Structure formats: structure tokens, C-alpha cells
Amino acid sequence: MRDNHEGPPEILDAFQEGEHYFGLVQLERPGERRRFRFGVSRDGYMALKRVSQLRPFDQMPGQQCRYFFVPTVRRLEGDRVMMTVRVEQGRDGKQVETEAARDVVGNLIWFYELDDWSKAEHLVVAA
């Protein structure tokens, strides 16, 4: 059964434009959904790309996975951390740890704690 994921950022994509790297997340609040684009380092970009490749379930045709940041973080040496991502496929869900750069985790925590849409208005992108 799916947990309530209202609040946690859904990780939608990571992409490169020129020499710059970006992440794309979606937040849901009661009656509202918004997407946000934010800058990340190359390591942050690579971490988000790894998230989008997580496949903890048997692959079934037509079943897409969704990825939600879980605010459980464990520090590693240097500038690396282990972050937890909830992967959902249909009605199934599983939490998976993956290595990430500190900057991308900091951004995801900021979105997780975002209590006022206006603080991130400059990051909004069309759905």
C-alpha cells in the first residue's frame, strides 16, 4: 500500500544545459502541485541520474517508477552522503539508499522543508 507522500519532493529529472546542471522536482500540497528547477553540481546531477535508474521491483511493461526524497541522510567521508529515496511502482513502494553529493541533498531537504511557495517562486517551471 502506498504511503502518504504529500510533502516529500518527487524527483522528476536531472538535465544539463550547456555547462550547467539542474534537477527537477515536484511538490504536492492540498489542491496544488508545482514543479521546480534548481541548479546542482555535476556530482549532484549524476546522483539524480542514478536515482532515476533505481529499479527495486520486477520490471513490468507500462509500469513507471516514481522517486520521492526521504529526509534520512547519512554522512560519508568527504563531500558524500547516503540519501534515502522512496521508489514507488503502482501500489508497491520501497526505500533505497543511494550515494549523493551534499549539494543535491541540501537542495532536496530545502524543498522538503519548504513551508511557503513564494520562497521558491523563482524556481517554478510549467508542468
PDB file of C-alpha atoms in Angstrom:
ATOM      1  CA  MET A   1       0.000   0.000   0.000  1.00  0.00           C
ATOM      2  CA  ARG A   2       1.284   3.447  -0.864  1.00  0.00           C
ATOM      3  CA  ASP A   3       2.421   5.679   1.969  1.00  0.00           C
ATOM      4  CA  ASN A   4       1.245   9.266   2.073  1.00  0.00           C
ATOM      5  CA  HIS A   5       3.924  11.205   0.181  1.00  0.00           C
ATOM      6  CA  GLU A   6       2.341  14.618   0.451  1.00  0.00           C
ATOM      7  CA  GLY A   7       5.196  16.908   1.200  1.00  0.00           C
ATOM      8  CA  PRO A   8       8.289  14.951   0.100  1.00  0.00           C
ATOM      9  CA  PRO A   9       9.786  16.195  -3.155  1.00  0.00           C
ATOM     10  CA  GLU A  10       9.268  13.883  -6.095  1.00  0.00           C
ATOM     11  CA  ILE A  11      12.469  13.673  -8.110  1.00  0.00           C
ATOM     12  CA  LEU A  12      11.434  14.018 -11.754  1.00  0.00           C
ATOM     13  CA  ASP A  13      14.594  14.593 -13.751  1.00  0.00           C
ATOM     14  CA  ALA A  14      18.174  15.820 -13.973  1.00  0.00           C
ATOM     15  CA  PHE A  15      19.493  17.522 -17.067  1.00  0.00           C
ATOM     16  CA  GLN A  16      22.335  19.566 -18.470  1.00  0.00           C
ATOM     17  CA  GLU A  17      22.080  22.877 -20.334  1.00  0.00           C
ATOM     18  CA  GLY A  18      25.418  23.969 -21.708  1.00  0.00           C
ATOM     19  CA  GLU A  19      27.876  23.709 -18.846  1.00  0.00           C
ATOM     20  CA  HIS A  20      25.199  23.913 -16.137  1.00  0.00           C
ATOM     21  CA  TYR A  21      23.364  21.090 -14.362  1.00  0.00           C
ATOM     22  CA  PHE A  22      19.827  21.109 -12.986  1.00  0.00           C
ATOM     23  CA  GLY A  23      17.403  18.980 -11.036  1.00  0.00           C
ATOM     24  CA  LEU A  24      13.625  18.964 -11.421  1.00  0.00           C
ATOM     25  CA  VAL A  25      11.307  18.169  -8.508  1.00  0.00           C
ATOM     26  CA  GLN A  26       7.580  18.299  -7.944  1.00  0.00           C
ATOM     27  CA  LEU A  27       5.849  19.201  -4.697  1.00  0.00           C
ATOM     28  CA  GLU A  28       2.246  18.478  -3.802  1.00  0.00           C
ATOM     29  CA  ARG A  29       0.211  20.390  -1.288  1.00  0.00           C
ATOM     30  CA  PRO A  30      -3.530  20.142  -0.700  1.00  0.00           C
ATOM     31  CA  GLY A  31      -5.134  21.010  -4.020  1.00  0.00           C
ATOM     32  CA  GLU A  32      -1.906  22.169  -5.634  1.00  0.00           C
ATOM     33  CA  ARG A  33       1.102  20.734  -7.450  1.00  0.00           C
ATOM     34  CA  ARG A  34       4.181  22.645  -8.650  1.00  0.00           C
ATOM     35  CA  ARG A  35       7.443  21.792 -10.369  1.00  0.00           C
ATOM     36  CA  PHE A  36      10.737  23.427  -9.506  1.00  0.00           C
ATOM     37  CA  ARG A  37      14.058  23.588 -11.356  1.00  0.00           C
ATOM     38  CA  PHE A  38      17.221  24.092  -9.320  1.00  0.00           C
ATOM     39  CA  GLY A  39      20.938  24.175 -10.010  1.00  0.00           C
ATOM     40  CA  VAL A  40      23.223  21.341  -8.881  1.00  0.00           C
ATOM     41  CA  SER A  41      26.866  20.394  -9.246  1.00  0.00           C
ATOM     42  CA  ARG A  42      27.948  17.779 -11.773  1.00  0.00           C
ATOM     43  CA  ASP A  43      28.118  15.260  -8.885  1.00  0.00           C
ATOM     44  CA  GLY A  44      24.585  16.268  -7.851  1.00  0.00           C
ATOM     45  CA  TYR A  45      23.417  15.777 -11.433  1.00  0.00           C
ATOM     46  CA  MET A  46      24.999  12.309 -11.533  1.00  0.00           C
ATOM     47  CA  ALA A  47      23.342  11.402  -8.218  1.00  0.00           C
ATOM     48  CA  LEU A  48      19.904  12.412  -9.528  1.00  0.00           C
ATOM     49  CA  LYS A  49      20.516  10.414 -12.709  1.00  0.00           C
ATOM     50  CA  ARG A  50      21.353   7.345 -10.561  1.00  0.00           C
ATOM     51  CA  VAL A  51      18.080   7.839  -8.674  1.00  0.00           C
ATOM     52  CA  SER A  52      16.105   7.762 -11.930  1.00  0.00           C
ATOM     53  CA  GLN A  53      17.722   4.419 -12.764  1.00  0.00           C
ATOM     54  CA  LEU A  54      16.783   2.670  -9.499  1.00  0.00           C
ATOM     55  CA  ARG A  55      14.637  -0.387 -10.239  1.00  0.00           C
ATOM     56  CA  PRO A  56      13.967  -2.299  -6.990  1.00  0.00           C
ATOM     57  CA  PHE A  57      10.928  -4.112  -8.451  1.00  0.00           C
ATOM     58  CA  ASP A  58      10.414  -6.620 -11.246  1.00  0.00           C
ATOM     59  CA  GLN A  59      10.080  -4.725 -14.488  1.00  0.00           C
ATOM     60  CA  MET A  60       6.540  -4.891 -15.794  1.00  0.00           C
ATOM     61  CA  PRO A  61       5.696  -3.327 -19.153  1.00  0.00           C
ATOM     62  CA  GLY A  62       3.950   0.016 -18.799  1.00  0.00           C
ATOM     63  CA  GLN A  63       4.755   0.382 -15.091  1.00  0.00           C
ATOM     64  CA  GLN A  64       6.689   3.566 -14.373  1.00  0.00           C
ATOM     65  CA  CYS A  65       8.543   4.244 -11.136  1.00  0.00           C
ATOM     66  CA  ARG A  66       8.225   7.410  -9.100  1.00  0.00           C
ATOM     67  CA  TYR A  67      11.008   8.649  -6.818  1.00  0.00           C
ATOM     68  CA  PHE A  68      10.499  10.599  -3.590  1.00  0.00           C
ATOM     69  CA  PHE A  69      13.197  12.103  -1.389  1.00  0.00           C
ATOM     70  CA  VAL A  70      13.057  10.815   2.191  1.00  0.00           C
ATOM     71  CA  PRO A  71      14.805  13.120   4.693  1.00  0.00           C
ATOM     72  CA  THR A  72      17.041  10.348   6.025  1.00  0.00           C
ATOM     73  CA  VAL A  73      20.675  11.158   5.335  1.00  0.00           C
ATOM     74  CA  ARG A  74      23.891   9.505   6.458  1.00  0.00           C
ATOM     75  CA  ARG A  75      27.280  11.205   6.128  1.00  0.00           C
ATOM     76  CA  LEU A  76      30.159   9.501   4.378  1.00  0.00           C
ATOM     77  CA  GLU A  77      33.724  10.708   4.050  1.00  0.00           C
ATOM     78  CA  GLY A  78      34.454  13.898   2.166  1.00  0.00           C
ATOM     79  CA  ASP A  79      31.596  15.648   0.409  1.00  0.00           C
ATOM     80  CA  ARG A  80      29.469  12.497   0.013  1.00  0.00           C
ATOM     81  CA  VAL A  81      26.334  11.354   1.800  1.00  0.00           C
ATOM     82  CA  MET A  82      23.898   8.478   1.560  1.00  0.00           C
ATOM     83  CA  MET A  83      20.341   9.657   0.965  1.00  0.00           C
ATOM     84  CA  THR A  84      17.156   7.645   1.077  1.00  0.00           C
ATOM     85  CA  VAL A  85      14.708   7.588  -1.813  1.00  0.00           C
ATOM     86  CA  ARG A  86      11.268   6.021  -1.775  1.00  0.00           C
ATOM     87  CA  VAL A  87      10.671   4.263  -5.079  1.00  0.00           C
ATOM     88  CA  GLU A  88       7.038   3.592  -5.977  1.00  0.00           C
ATOM     89  CA  GLN A  89       5.742   1.417  -8.769  1.00  0.00           C
ATOM     90  CA  GLY A  90       1.992   1.147  -8.888  1.00  0.00           C
ATOM     91  CA  ARG A  91       0.884   0.245  -5.367  1.00  0.00           C
ATOM     92  CA  ASP A  92       4.308  -1.010  -4.280  1.00  0.00           C
ATOM     93  CA  GLY A  93       6.914   1.084  -2.520  1.00  0.00           C
ATOM     94  CA  LYS A  94      10.423   0.507  -1.254  1.00  0.00           C
ATOM     95  CA  GLN A  95      13.025   2.743   0.358  1.00  0.00           C
ATOM     96  CA  VAL A  96      16.504   2.601  -1.166  1.00  0.00           C
ATOM     97  CA  GLU A  97      19.737   4.260  -0.086  1.00  0.00           C
ATOM     98  CA  THR A  98      21.922   5.840  -2.752  1.00  0.00           C
ATOM     99  CA  GLU A  99      25.115   7.868  -2.641  1.00  0.00           C
ATOM    100  CA  ALA A 100      24.775  11.562  -3.410  1.00  0.00           C
ATOM    101  CA  ALA A 101      26.645  14.844  -3.318  1.00  0.00           C
ATOM    102  CA  ARG A 102      25.962  17.089  -0.368  1.00  0.00           C
ATOM    103  CA  ASP A 103      24.682  19.971  -2.531  1.00  0.00           C
ATOM    104  CA  VAL A 104      21.831  17.992  -4.083  1.00  0.00           C
ATOM    105  CA  VAL A 105      20.791  16.603  -0.695  1.00  0.00           C
ATOM    106  CA  GLY A 106      20.819  20.118   0.750  1.00  0.00           C
ATOM    107  CA  ASN A 107      18.522  21.271  -2.034  1.00  0.00           C
ATOM    108  CA  LEU A 108      16.151  18.335  -1.532  1.00  0.00           C
ATOM    109  CA  ILE A 109      15.992  18.984   2.216  1.00  0.00           C
ATOM    110  CA  TRP A 110      15.198  22.643   1.486  1.00  0.00           C
ATOM    111  CA  PHE A 111      12.300  21.611  -0.765  1.00  0.00           C
ATOM    112  CA  TYR A 112      11.133  19.077   1.837  1.00  0.00           C
ATOM    113  CA  GLU A 113      11.013  21.810   4.495  1.00  0.00           C
ATOM    114  CA  LEU A 114       9.513  24.460   2.179  1.00  0.00           C
ATOM    115  CA  ASP A 115       6.519  25.918   4.002  1.00  0.00           C
ATOM    116  CA  ASP A 116       5.697  28.812   1.704  1.00  0.00           C
ATOM    117  CA  TRP A 117       5.514  28.514  -2.106  1.00  0.00           C
ATOM    118  CA  SER A 118       6.567  32.130  -2.518  1.00  0.00           C
ATOM    119  CA  LYS A 119      10.067  31.311  -1.215  1.00  0.00           C
ATOM    120  CA  ALA A 120      10.641  29.189  -4.338  1.00  0.00           C
ATOM    121  CA  GLU A 121       8.616  31.195  -6.878  1.00  0.00           C
ATOM    122  CA  HIS A 122      11.771  31.992  -8.857  1.00  0.00           C
ATOM    123  CA  LEU A 123      12.339  28.243  -9.397  1.00  0.00           C
ATOM    124  CA  VAL A 124       8.855  27.332 -10.667  1.00  0.00           C
ATOM    125  CA  VAL A 125       8.580  25.760 -14.132  1.00  0.00           C
ATOM    126  CA  ALA A 126       5.492  24.885 -16.115  1.00  0.00           C
ATOM    127  CA  ALA A 127       4.228  21.355 -15.618  1.00  0.00           C
TER     128      ALA A 127
END
